[in-house]
PDB file of C-alpha atoms (C1' of nucleotides) in Angstrom:
ATOM      1  CA  MET A  21       5.593   6.866  -2.070  1.00 53.00           C
ATOM      2  CA  ASP A  22       6.549   9.573  -3.690  1.00 45.00           C
ATOM      3  CA  ALA A  23      10.137  10.935  -4.873  1.00 39.00           C
ATOM      4  CA  ARG A  24      10.792  12.251  -1.371  1.00 39.00           C
ATOM      5  CA  GLU A  25      11.074   8.862   0.218  1.00 41.00           C
ATOM      6  CA  ILE A  26      12.787   7.406  -2.542  1.00 41.00           C
ATOM      7  CA  THR A  27      15.444   9.523  -2.518  1.00 39.00           C
ATOM      8  CA  GLY A  28      15.157   8.933   1.660  1.00 40.00           C
ATOM      9  CA  ALA A  29      15.450   5.230   1.425  1.00 43.00           C
ATOM     10  CA  PRO A  30      17.261   3.660   5.006  1.00 42.00           C
ATOM     11  CA  SER A  31      20.599   3.595   4.311  1.00 40.00           C
ATOM     12  CA  GLY A  32      21.157   0.654   6.780  1.00 39.00           C
ATOM     13  CA  ALA A  33      21.619   2.933   9.814  1.00 38.00           C
ATOM     14  CA  ASN A  34      19.363   0.727  11.835  1.00 38.00           C
ATOM     15  CA  ALA A  35      18.817  -1.460  14.783  1.00 38.00           C
ATOM     16  CA  ALA A  36      21.179  -4.116  13.971  1.00 38.00           C
ATOM     17  CA  PRO A  37      23.845  -4.851  11.138  1.00 36.00           C
ATOM     18  CA  SER A  38      22.083  -4.528   8.010  1.00 36.00           C
ATOM     19  CA  THR A  39      22.795  -5.378   4.168  1.00 31.00           C
ATOM     20  CA  PRO A  40      21.971  -1.547   3.109  1.00 35.00           C
ATOM     21  CA  VAL A  41      21.765  -3.118  -0.668  1.00 38.00           C
ATOM     22  CA  CYS A  42      18.770  -5.475   0.331  1.00 49.00           C
ATOM     23  CA  ASP A  43      17.148  -2.633   2.326  1.00 82.00           C
ATOM     24  CA  ALA A  44      17.481  -0.260  -0.058  1.00 88.00           C
ATOM     25  CA  ALA A  45      16.474  -2.258  -2.789  1.00 93.00           C
ATOM     26  CA  LEU A  46      13.199  -2.888  -0.382  1.00 94.00           C
ATOM     27  CA  PHE A  47      12.693   0.013  -0.074  1.00 94.00           C
ATOM     28  CA  ARG A  48      12.214   0.345  -3.950  1.00 93.00           C
ATOM     29  CA  ALA A  49      10.634  -2.806  -4.161  1.00 96.00           C
ATOM     30  CA  PHE A  50       7.919  -1.539  -1.938  1.00 96.00           C
ATOM     31  CA  ALA A  51       7.692   1.624  -3.400  1.00 94.00           C
ATOM     32  CA  LEU A  52       5.878  -0.156  -6.363  1.00 95.00           C
ATOM     33  CA  LEU A  53       4.531  -3.313  -4.467  1.00 95.00           C
ATOM     34  CA  GLY A  54       3.109  -1.347  -1.515  1.00 94.00           C
ATOM     35  CA  LYS A  55       1.106   0.303  -3.826  1.00 95.00           C
ATOM     36  CA  ARG A  56      -2.409  -1.538  -3.429  1.00 95.00           C
ATOM     37  CA  TRP A  57      -3.143  -4.027  -6.633  1.00 96.00           C
ATOM     38  CA  SER A  58       0.266  -3.490  -8.286  1.00 96.00           C
ATOM     39  CA  GLY A  59       1.668  -7.092  -7.068  1.00 96.00           C
ATOM     40  CA  VAL A  60      -1.486  -9.032  -7.660  1.00 96.00           C
ATOM     41  CA  ILE A  61      -2.084  -7.931 -11.247  1.00 96.00           C
ATOM     42  CA  LEU A  62       1.931  -8.601 -11.484  1.00 97.00           C
ATOM     43  CA  GLY A  63       0.970 -12.244 -10.427  1.00 96.00           C
ATOM     44  CA  THR A  64      -2.190 -12.244 -12.688  1.00 95.00           C
ATOM     45  CA  LEU A  65       0.251 -10.943 -15.956  1.00 96.00           C
ATOM     46  CA  ALA A  66       2.843 -13.517 -15.160  1.00 95.00           C
ATOM     47  CA  HIS A  67       0.092 -15.804 -16.346  1.00 93.00           C
ATOM     48  CA  GLY A  68       0.535 -14.524 -20.147  1.00 93.00           C
ATOM     49  CA  PRO A  69      -0.240 -11.265 -22.072  1.00 94.00           C
ATOM     50  CA  ALA A  70      -4.317  -9.833 -21.148  1.00 95.00           C
ATOM     51  CA  GLY A  71      -6.198  -7.157 -21.921  1.00 95.00           C
ATOM     52  CA  TYR A  72      -7.377  -4.772 -19.714  1.00 96.00           C
ATOM     53  CA  ALA A  73     -11.193  -6.061 -19.121  1.00 94.00           C
ATOM     54  CA  ASP A  74      -9.186  -9.102 -19.264  1.00 93.00           C
ATOM     55  CA  LEU A  75      -7.430  -7.568 -16.346  1.00 94.00           C
ATOM     56  CA  ALA A  76     -10.638  -6.066 -14.930  1.00 94.00           C
ATOM     57  CA  ARG A  77     -12.426  -9.230 -14.265  1.00 92.00           C
ATOM     58  CA  ALA A  78      -9.316 -11.303 -12.984  1.00 93.00           C
ATOM     59  CA  VAL A  79      -8.591  -9.355 -10.486  1.00 93.00           C
ATOM     60  CA  ASP A  80     -11.368  -9.362  -8.389  1.00 90.00           C
ATOM     61  CA  GLY A  81     -12.175  -6.185  -6.156  1.00 92.00           C
ATOM     62  CA  ILE A  82      -9.948  -3.664  -8.263  1.00 94.00           C
ATOM     63  CA  CYS A  83     -11.940  -0.432  -9.828  1.00 94.00           C
ATOM     64  CA  ASP A  84     -11.804   0.882 -13.252  1.00 95.00           C
ATOM     65  CA  SER A  85      -9.620   4.114 -12.282  1.00 95.00           C
ATOM     66  CA  VAL A  86      -7.116   2.212 -10.480  1.00 96.00           C
ATOM     67  CA  LEU A  87      -6.460  -0.810 -12.630  1.00 97.00           C
ATOM     68  CA  ALA A  88      -5.757   1.756 -15.314  1.00 97.00           C
ATOM     69  CA  GLU A  89      -3.550   3.837 -12.920  1.00 97.00           C
ATOM     70  CA  ARG A  90      -1.791   1.306 -12.154  1.00 97.00           C
ATOM     71  CA  LEU A  91      -1.308  -0.595 -15.698  1.00 97.00           C
ATOM     72  CA  GLY A  92       0.323   3.233 -16.295  1.00 96.00           C
ATOM     73  CA  GLU A  93       2.818   3.444 -13.367  1.00 96.00           C
ATOM     74  CA  LEU A  94       3.628  -0.491 -14.186  1.00 97.00           C
ATOM     75  CA  ALA A  95       4.328   0.009 -17.952  1.00 96.00           C
ATOM     76  CA  ARG A  96       6.173   3.522 -16.702  1.00 95.00           C
ATOM     77  CA  ALA A  97       8.124   1.432 -13.913  1.00 95.00           C
ATOM     78  CA  GLY A  98       9.295  -0.682 -17.079  1.00 95.00           C
ATOM     79  CA  LEU A  99       7.447  -4.171 -15.693  1.00 97.00           C
ATOM     80  CA  VAL A 100       4.665  -4.047 -18.283  1.00 97.00           C
ATOM     81  CA  VAL A 101       4.483  -4.041 -22.058  1.00 97.00           C
ATOM     82  CA  ARG A 102       1.762  -2.175 -23.091  1.00 97.00           C
ATOM     83  CA  THR A 103       1.061  -3.268 -26.839  1.00 96.00           C
ATOM     84  CA  VAL A 104      -1.313  -1.704 -29.031  1.00 95.00           C
ATOM     85  CA  ALA A 105      -3.129  -3.547 -31.947  1.00 93.00           C
ATOM     86  CA  PRO A 106      -4.801  -1.279 -34.365  1.00 89.00           C
ATOM     87  CA  GLY A 107      -7.426  -2.928 -34.990  1.00 82.00           C
ATOM     88  CA  PRO A 108     -10.185  -2.342 -35.602  1.00 85.00           C
ATOM     89  CA  PRO A 109     -11.717  -2.815 -33.342  1.00 88.00           C
ATOM     90  CA  VAL A 110      -8.664  -1.365 -31.889  1.00 91.00           C
ATOM     91  CA  ALA A 111      -7.388  -4.020 -28.860  1.00 94.00           C
ATOM     92  CA  VAL A 112      -4.865  -2.909 -25.967  1.00 95.00           C
ATOM     93  CA  THR A 113      -2.708  -5.825 -24.865  1.00 96.00           C
ATOM     94  CA  TYR A 114      -0.338  -5.704 -21.572  1.00 97.00           C
ATOM     95  CA  GLN A 115       2.127  -7.976 -21.125  1.00 97.00           C
ATOM     96  CA  LEU A 116       5.482  -8.476 -18.443  1.00 97.00           C
ATOM     97  CA  SER A 117       8.569  -7.071 -19.795  1.00 97.00           C
ATOM     98  CA  ASP A 118      12.223  -8.880 -18.723  1.00 97.00           C
ATOM     99  CA  ALA A 119      11.891  -6.502 -15.799  1.00 97.00           C
ATOM    100  CA  GLY A 120       8.354  -8.213 -14.408  1.00 97.00           C
ATOM    101  CA  ALA A 121       8.821 -11.598 -16.180  1.00 97.00           C
ATOM    102  CA  ALA A 122      12.064 -11.739 -13.692  1.00 97.00           C
ATOM    103  CA  LEU A 123       9.889 -10.847 -11.073  1.00 97.00           C
ATOM    104  CA  VAL A 124       7.972 -14.124 -11.654  1.00 97.00           C
ATOM    105  CA  PRO A 125       9.913 -16.629  -9.764  1.00 97.00           C
ATOM    106  CA  VAL A 126      10.102 -13.721  -6.798  1.00 97.00           C
ATOM    107  CA  LEU A 127       5.804 -13.513  -6.875  1.00 96.00           C
ATOM    108  CA  HIS A 128       6.033 -17.869  -6.842  1.00 96.00           C
ATOM    109  CA  GLY A 129       7.676 -17.367  -3.617  1.00 96.00           C
ATOM    110  CA  LEU A 130       5.220 -14.799  -2.381  1.00 96.00           C
ATOM    111  CA  GLY A 131       2.432 -17.190  -2.992  1.00 95.00           C
ATOM    112  CA  ALA A 132       4.025 -20.471  -1.415  1.00 95.00           C
ATOM    113  CA  TRP A 133       4.794 -18.556   1.154  1.00 96.00           C
ATOM    114  CA  ALA A 134       1.237 -17.572   1.826  1.00 95.00           C
ATOM    115  CA  THR A 135      -0.267 -20.566   1.078  1.00 94.00           C
ATOM    116  CA  GLU A 136       2.111 -22.094   4.299  1.00 94.00           C
ATOM    117  CA  HIS A 137       1.723 -19.039   5.858  1.00 94.00           C
ATOM    118  CA  LEU A 138      -1.306 -17.323   5.962  1.00 90.00           C
ATOM    119  CA  VAL A 139      -4.370 -18.531   6.921  1.00 73.00           C
ATOM    120  CA  ALA A 140      -7.724 -16.950   6.878  1.00 53.00           C
ATOM    121  CA  ASN A 141      -7.898 -15.351   9.968  1.00 47.00           C
ATOM    122  CA  GLU A 142      -4.596 -13.608   9.837  1.00 45.00           C
ATOM    123  CA  LEU A 143      -7.776 -10.737   8.765  1.00 43.00           C
ATOM    124  CA  ALA A 144      -7.456  -8.332  11.657  1.00 40.00           C
TER     125      ALA A 144
ATOM    126  CA  MET B   4      -7.887  -5.007   1.464  1.00 52.00           C
ATOM    127  CA  ASP B   5     -11.261  -6.259   3.586  1.00 45.00           C
ATOM    128  CA  ALA B   6     -13.132  -9.228   4.213  1.00 39.00           C
ATOM    129  CA  ARG B   7     -14.894  -8.907   1.337  1.00 40.00           C
ATOM    130  CA  GLU B   8     -11.727  -8.677  -1.108  1.00 41.00           C
ATOM    131  CA  ILE B   9     -10.192 -11.912   0.516  1.00 41.00           C
ATOM    132  CA  THR B  10     -13.011 -13.799   0.047  1.00 39.00           C
ATOM    133  CA  GLY B  11     -13.083 -12.529  -3.435  1.00 40.00           C
ATOM    134  CA  ALA B  12     -10.308 -14.163  -4.239  1.00 43.00           C
ATOM    135  CA  PRO B  13      -9.545 -14.905  -7.920  1.00 42.00           C
ATOM    136  CA  SER B  14     -10.451 -18.491  -8.585  1.00 39.00           C
ATOM    137  CA  GLY B  15      -7.605 -18.745 -11.750  1.00 39.00           C
ATOM    138  CA  ALA B  16     -10.653 -17.712 -13.977  1.00 38.00           C
ATOM    139  CA  ASN B  17      -8.714 -15.435 -16.182  1.00 38.00           C
ATOM    140  CA  ALA B  18      -7.118 -14.718 -19.396  1.00 38.00           C
ATOM    141  CA  ALA B  19      -4.482 -17.235 -19.322  1.00 39.00           C
ATOM    142  CA  PRO B  20      -4.232 -20.823 -18.189  1.00 37.00           C
ATOM    143  CA  SER B  21      -3.104 -20.313 -14.172  1.00 37.00           C
ATOM    144  CA  THR B  22      -2.107 -22.103 -10.855  1.00 31.00           C
ATOM    145  CA  PRO B  23      -5.264 -21.452  -8.936  1.00 34.00           C
ATOM    146  CA  VAL B  24      -3.207 -21.670  -5.887  1.00 37.00           C
ATOM    147  CA  CYS B  25      -0.798 -19.082  -6.427  1.00 48.00           C
ATOM    148  CA  ASP B  26      -3.122 -16.756  -7.870  1.00 81.00           C
ATOM    149  CA  ALA B  27      -5.218 -17.388  -4.773  1.00 87.00           C
ATOM    150  CA  ALA B  28      -2.514 -17.073  -2.361  1.00 92.00           C
ATOM    151  CA  LEU B  29      -0.881 -14.411  -3.900  1.00 94.00           C
ATOM    152  CA  PHE B  30      -3.946 -11.981  -3.243  1.00 94.00           C
ATOM    153  CA  ARG B  31      -3.772 -13.196   0.408  1.00 93.00           C
ATOM    154  CA  ALA B  32       0.041 -11.904   0.721  1.00 95.00           C
ATOM    155  CA  PHE B  33      -0.290  -8.503  -1.245  1.00 96.00           C
ATOM    156  CA  ALA B  34      -4.005  -8.177   1.214  1.00 94.00           C
ATOM    157  CA  LEU B  35      -1.085  -7.479   3.821  1.00 95.00           C
ATOM    158  CA  LEU B  36       2.075  -6.601   1.684  1.00 96.00           C
ATOM    159  CA  GLY B  37       0.173  -4.576  -0.235  1.00 94.00           C
ATOM    160  CA  LYS B  38      -0.194  -1.964   2.562  1.00 95.00           C
ATOM    161  CA  ARG B  39       2.331   0.326   2.319  1.00 95.00           C
ATOM    162  CA  TRP B  40       5.118   0.266   4.488  1.00 96.00           C
ATOM    163  CA  SER B  41       4.343  -3.562   6.023  1.00 97.00           C
ATOM    164  CA  GLY B  42       6.951  -5.211   4.184  1.00 96.00           C
ATOM    165  CA  VAL B  43       9.484  -2.585   4.201  1.00 96.00           C
ATOM    166  CA  ILE B  44       9.006  -3.290   8.444  1.00 96.00           C
ATOM    167  CA  LEU B  45       9.621  -6.895   7.770  1.00 97.00           C
ATOM    168  CA  GLY B  46      12.487  -6.222   5.698  1.00 96.00           C
ATOM    169  CA  THR B  47      13.547  -4.180   9.044  1.00 96.00           C
ATOM    170  CA  LEU B  48      12.900  -6.989  11.283  1.00 96.00           C
ATOM    171  CA  ALA B  49      15.095  -8.999   9.158  1.00 96.00           C
ATOM    172  CA  HIS B  50      18.304  -7.534  11.370  1.00 93.00           C
ATOM    173  CA  GLY B  51      16.619  -8.498  14.273  1.00 94.00           C
ATOM    174  CA  PRO B  52      14.530  -7.649  17.015  1.00 95.00           C
ATOM    175  CA  ALA B  53      13.694  -3.813  17.263  1.00 95.00           C
ATOM    176  CA  GLY B  54      11.944  -1.548  19.289  1.00 95.00           C
ATOM    177  CA  TYR B  55       9.487   1.315  17.798  1.00 96.00           C
ATOM    178  CA  ALA B  56      11.620   3.751  18.269  1.00 95.00           C
ATOM    179  CA  ASP B  57      14.154   1.685  16.322  1.00 94.00           C
ATOM    180  CA  LEU B  58      11.416   0.949  13.630  1.00 95.00           C
ATOM    181  CA  ALA B  59      10.755   4.238  13.635  1.00 94.00           C
ATOM    182  CA  ARG B  60      14.166   5.811  13.282  1.00 93.00           C
ATOM    183  CA  ALA B  61      14.783   2.491  10.404  1.00 94.00           C
ATOM    184  CA  VAL B  62      11.898   3.021   7.989  1.00 94.00           C
ATOM    185  CA  ASP B  63      12.582   6.266   6.735  1.00 91.00           C
ATOM    186  CA  GLY B  64       8.943   8.329   5.862  1.00 92.00           C
ATOM    187  CA  ILE B  65       6.723   6.364   8.026  1.00 94.00           C
ATOM    188  CA  CYS B  66       4.690   8.219  10.487  1.00 95.00           C
ATOM    189  CA  ASP B  67       4.406   7.152  14.186  1.00 96.00           C
ATOM    190  CA  SER B  68       0.464   6.484  13.559  1.00 96.00           C
ATOM    191  CA  VAL B  69       0.808   4.290  10.892  1.00 97.00           C
ATOM    192  CA  LEU B  70       3.720   2.252  12.255  1.00 97.00           C
ATOM    193  CA  ALA B  71       1.717   1.837  14.938  1.00 97.00           C
ATOM    194  CA  GLU B  72      -1.429   0.073  13.082  1.00 97.00           C
ATOM    195  CA  ARG B  73       1.016  -1.555  10.528  1.00 97.00           C
ATOM    196  CA  LEU B  74       2.875  -3.183  14.026  1.00 98.00           C
ATOM    197  CA  GLY B  75      -0.314  -4.275  15.531  1.00 97.00           C
ATOM    198  CA  GLU B  76      -1.597  -5.880  12.308  1.00 97.00           C
ATOM    199  CA  LEU B  77       0.960  -7.808  11.439  1.00 97.00           C
ATOM    200  CA  ALA B  78       1.740  -9.132  14.954  1.00 97.00           C
ATOM    201  CA  ARG B  79      -2.241  -9.846  14.591  1.00 95.00           C
ATOM    202  CA  ALA B  80      -1.183 -11.817  11.196  1.00 95.00           C
ATOM    203  CA  GLY B  81       1.180 -13.891  13.256  1.00 96.00           C
ATOM    204  CA  LEU B  82       4.148 -12.654  11.070  1.00 97.00           C
ATOM    205  CA  VAL B  83       5.628 -10.421  14.418  1.00 97.00           C
ATOM    206  CA  VAL B  84       5.887 -10.811  17.753  1.00 97.00           C
ATOM    207  CA  ARG B  85       5.283  -8.290  19.983  1.00 97.00           C
ATOM    208  CA  THR B  86       7.629  -8.468  23.497  1.00 97.00           C
ATOM    209  CA  VAL B  87       7.074  -6.682  26.649  1.00 96.00           C
ATOM    210  CA  ALA B  88       9.700  -6.074  28.923  1.00 94.00           C
ATOM    211  CA  PRO B  89       8.464  -4.582  32.229  1.00 91.00           C
ATOM    212  CA  GLY B  90      10.657  -2.241  32.990  1.00 84.00           C
ATOM    213  CA  PRO B  91      11.209   0.101  34.555  1.00 87.00           C
ATOM    214  CA  PRO B  92      11.676   1.406  31.526  1.00 90.00           C
ATOM    215  CA  VAL B  93       9.107  -0.546  30.346  1.00 92.00           C
ATOM    216  CA  ALA B  94      10.479  -1.653  26.972  1.00 94.00           C
ATOM    217  CA  VAL B  95       8.308  -3.323  23.995  1.00 96.00           C
ATOM    218  CA  THR B  96      10.066  -5.140  21.255  1.00 96.00           C
ATOM    219  CA  TYR B  97       9.052  -6.034  17.564  1.00 97.00           C
ATOM    220  CA  GLN B  98      10.654  -9.335  16.262  1.00 97.00           C
ATOM    221  CA  LEU B  99       9.619 -11.842  13.438  1.00 97.00           C
ATOM    222  CA  SER B 100       7.925 -14.751  14.124  1.00 97.00           C
ATOM    223  CA  ASP B 101       8.635 -17.908  12.508  1.00 97.00           C
ATOM    224  CA  ALA B 102       6.317 -17.593   9.674  1.00 97.00           C
ATOM    225  CA  GLY B 103       7.527 -13.831   9.083  1.00 97.00           C
ATOM    226  CA  ALA B 104      11.061 -15.594   9.270  1.00 98.00           C
ATOM    227  CA  ALA B 105      10.052 -17.161   6.662  1.00 97.00           C
ATOM    228  CA  LEU B 106       9.271 -14.623   4.174  1.00 97.00           C
ATOM    229  CA  VAL B 107      13.000 -13.276   4.446  1.00 97.00           C
ATOM    230  CA  PRO B 108      13.985 -15.613   1.184  1.00 97.00           C
ATOM    231  CA  VAL B 109      11.408 -13.806  -0.374  1.00 97.00           C
ATOM    232  CA  LEU B 110      12.072 -10.260   0.583  1.00 96.00           C
ATOM    233  CA  HIS B 111      15.801 -11.228   0.053  1.00 96.00           C
ATOM    234  CA  GLY B 112      14.864 -12.153  -3.551  1.00 96.00           C
ATOM    235  CA  LEU B 113      12.752  -9.226  -4.274  1.00 96.00           C
ATOM    236  CA  GLY B 114      15.722  -6.883  -2.822  1.00 95.00           C
ATOM    237  CA  ALA B 115      17.693  -8.905  -4.957  1.00 95.00           C
ATOM    238  CA  TRP B 116      15.224  -8.134  -8.046  1.00 97.00           C
ATOM    239  CA  ALA B 117      14.668  -4.714  -7.344  1.00 95.00           C
ATOM    240  CA  THR B 118      18.567  -3.738  -7.269  1.00 94.00           C
ATOM    241  CA  GLU B 119      18.656  -5.760 -10.997  1.00 94.00           C
ATOM    242  CA  HIS B 120      15.954  -4.288 -12.504  1.00 94.00           C
ATOM    243  CA  LEU B 121      14.486  -1.327 -10.649  1.00 90.00           C
ATOM    244  CA  VAL B 122      16.149   2.332 -11.070  1.00 73.00           C
ATOM    245  CA  ALA B 123      15.837   5.612  -9.988  1.00 52.00           C
ATOM    246  CA  ASN B 124      13.980   6.260 -13.539  1.00 46.00           C
ATOM    247  CA  GLU B 125      11.413   3.648 -12.380  1.00 45.00           C
ATOM    248  CA  LEU B 126       9.191   7.222 -10.629  1.00 43.00           C
ATOM    249  CA  ALA B 127       6.777   7.615 -13.416  1.00 39.00           C
TER     250      ALA B 127
ATOM    251  C1'  DT C   1      13.769  20.987  41.685  1.00 67.03           C
ATOM    252  C1'  DG C   2      12.937  21.715  37.455  1.00 67.03           C
ATOM    253  C1'  DA C   3      13.837  20.934  32.874  1.00 67.03           C
ATOM    254  C1'  DT C   4      14.608  18.000  28.586  1.00 67.03           C
ATOM    255  C1'  DG C   5      15.298  13.651  26.381  1.00 67.03           C
ATOM    256  C1'  DT C   6      13.240   8.795  25.349  1.00 67.03           C
ATOM    257  C1'  DC C   7      10.144   6.042  25.099  1.00 67.03           C
ATOM    258  C1'  DG C   8       5.063   3.841  23.028  1.00 67.03           C
ATOM    259  C1'  DC C   9       1.832   4.803  21.999  1.00 67.03           C
ATOM    260  C1'  DT C  10      -3.092   7.497  20.926  1.00 67.03           C
ATOM    261  C1'  DC C  11      -5.423  10.514  19.344  1.00 67.03           C
ATOM    262  C1'  DT C  12      -7.141  14.590  15.720  1.00 67.03           C
ATOM    263  C1'  DG C  13      -7.138  16.900  12.033  1.00 67.03           C
ATOM    264  C1'  DT C  14      -5.452  17.214   7.385  1.00 67.03           C
ATOM    265  C1'  DT C  15      -3.368  15.581   2.644  1.00 67.03           C
ATOM    266  C1'  DT C  16      -3.727  12.109   0.031  1.00 67.03           C
ATOM    267  C1'  DT C  17      -5.216   7.745  -2.128  1.00 67.03           C
ATOM    268  C1'  DA C  18      -8.098   4.380  -3.311  1.00 67.03           C
ATOM    269  C1'  DC C  19     -12.866   3.760  -4.873  1.00 67.03           C
ATOM    270  C1'  DC C  20     -17.500   4.326  -7.262  1.00 67.03           C
ATOM    271  C1'  DT C  21     -19.924   5.337 -11.401  1.00 67.03           C
ATOM    272  C1'  DA C  22     -21.274   7.209 -15.122  1.00 67.03           C
ATOM    273  C1'  DG C  23     -19.190   8.581 -19.091  1.00 67.03           C
ATOM    274  C1'  DT C  24     -17.067   8.557 -24.313  1.00 67.03           C
ATOM    275  C1'  DC C  25     -15.885   6.712 -28.609  1.00 67.03           C
ATOM    276  C1'  DT C  26     -15.344   3.248 -31.877  1.00 67.03           C
ATOM    277  C1'  DT C  27     -16.596  -1.128 -33.146  1.00 67.03           C
ATOM    278  C1'  DT C  28     -19.717  -6.109 -33.386  1.00 67.03           C
ATOM    279  C1'  DG C  29     -23.503  -8.347 -33.849  1.00 67.03           C
ATOM    280  C1'  DC C  30     -28.269  -8.967 -33.283  1.00 67.03           C
TER     281       DC C  30
ATOM    282  C1'  DG D   8     -31.654   0.690 -34.507  1.00 67.03           C
ATOM    283  C1'  DC D   9     -29.662  -1.106 -30.214  1.00 67.03           C
ATOM    284  C1'  DA D  10     -27.104  -3.019 -26.953  1.00 67.03           C
ATOM    285  C1'  DA D  11     -22.481  -5.330 -25.838  1.00 67.03           C
ATOM    286  C1'  DA D  12     -17.179  -4.707 -25.614  1.00 67.03           C
ATOM    287  C1'  DG D  13     -13.166  -2.372 -24.772  1.00 67.03           C
ATOM    288  C1'  DA D  14     -10.201   1.247 -23.132  1.00 67.03           C
ATOM    289  C1'  DC D  15     -10.550   4.019 -20.612  1.00 67.03           C
ATOM    290  C1'  DT D  16     -11.156   9.631 -18.458  1.00 67.03           C
ATOM    291  C1'  DA D  17     -13.725  12.393 -15.268  1.00 67.03           C
ATOM    292  C1'  DG D  18     -15.916  13.809 -11.454  1.00 67.03           C
ATOM    293  C1'  DG D  19     -17.115  13.071  -6.192  1.00 67.03           C
ATOM    294  C1'  DT D  20     -16.744  10.165  -2.173  1.00 67.03           C
ATOM    295  C1'  DA D  21     -15.014   6.730   0.484  1.00 67.03           C
ATOM    296  C1'  DA D  22     -11.232   5.024   2.767  1.00 67.03           C
ATOM    297  C1'  DA D  23      -5.927   5.486   3.633  1.00 67.03           C
ATOM    298  C1'  DA D  24      -2.321   7.491   4.876  1.00 67.03           C
ATOM    299  C1'  DC D  25       0.287  11.472   7.028  1.00 67.03           C
ATOM    300  C1'  DA D  26       1.352  15.220  10.305  1.00 67.03           C
ATOM    301  C1'  DG D  27       2.230  16.883  14.779  1.00 67.03           C
ATOM    302  C1'  DA D  28       0.657  17.456  19.958  1.00 67.03           C
ATOM    303  C1'  DG D  29       0.074  15.215  23.717  1.00 67.03           C
ATOM    304  C1'  DC D  30       0.393  11.642  27.493  1.00 67.03           C
ATOM    305  C1'  DG D  31       2.386   8.512  31.409  1.00 67.03           C
ATOM    306  C1'  DA D  32       6.355   6.305  32.973  1.00 67.03           C
ATOM    307  C1'  DC D  33      10.860   6.925  33.386  1.00 67.03           C
ATOM    308  C1'  DA D  34      16.056   8.220  32.912  1.00 67.03           C
ATOM    309  C1'  DT D  35      19.394  12.315  32.751  1.00 67.03           C
ATOM    310  C1'  DC D  36      21.609  16.363  33.720  1.00 67.03           C
ATOM    311  C1'  DA D  37      22.345  21.588  35.334  1.00 67.03           C
TER     312       DA D  37
END
DNA sequence: TGATGTCGCTCTGTTTTACCTAGTCTTTGC
DNA sequence: GCAAAGACTAGGTAAAACAGAGCGACATCA
């Protein structure tokens, strides 16, 4: 979702009474989390700091270029902090920022919900 | 994320100690919610039942074919119930199922988090 | 009656995003 | 020297998302 879509976030004028703040905020949240792999990466980092290769191994199925792209986006969004240890060998570590860490309880809630309500037959 | 990726969900063997269930579940959750628009559609339906056109208007920026596709997926996943009133004129209504409704508190948490932590400059 | 609009999609071509994979440079270990 | 690891990058391909016209059924209006 690009800037145009963010700007055009729903303002609550939908079919039923709503809490406009919640919807606009949800729109913004999914601008990030609705991109493939971002939520899973954040969930993985919830367990602690990790390097690029750690993440590549942990997030099964993600390709290199998308992992690099997502980490960059999450860092720019302020959810992830990228720390470079000069080395040698140079080592880059990613960890959740305060904003990222604040999302963890929500991610846990999401995991609990999935455990309870999503079964193998949610595959269409 | 297709069946191969679901099957290959992380099993907790990542960089730091983890709660494997949470991660696998999170993976499954984002198999659905990591697709563009699904979370926002669910958030919109949290306000109450809506027709296709209602949703198309409410979810600013979504195109017709993706809305139809997403509603189908969410219905097949059991999060949304599609009800046909025979008419005339025929009318189709979508509403959250019990499983979908159970996600609403999480979505609210997500909205609250975004309100608190996501600002306009999260745009890369 | 004909024109226009709404609904709930479907269809097709186009654009964007995600993927695949080889590659680079630096460092380490055998 | 060679292989492996880390942290990506780059270019081509596949898949997802998008744009917009269209359909049948129905309702409304001049």
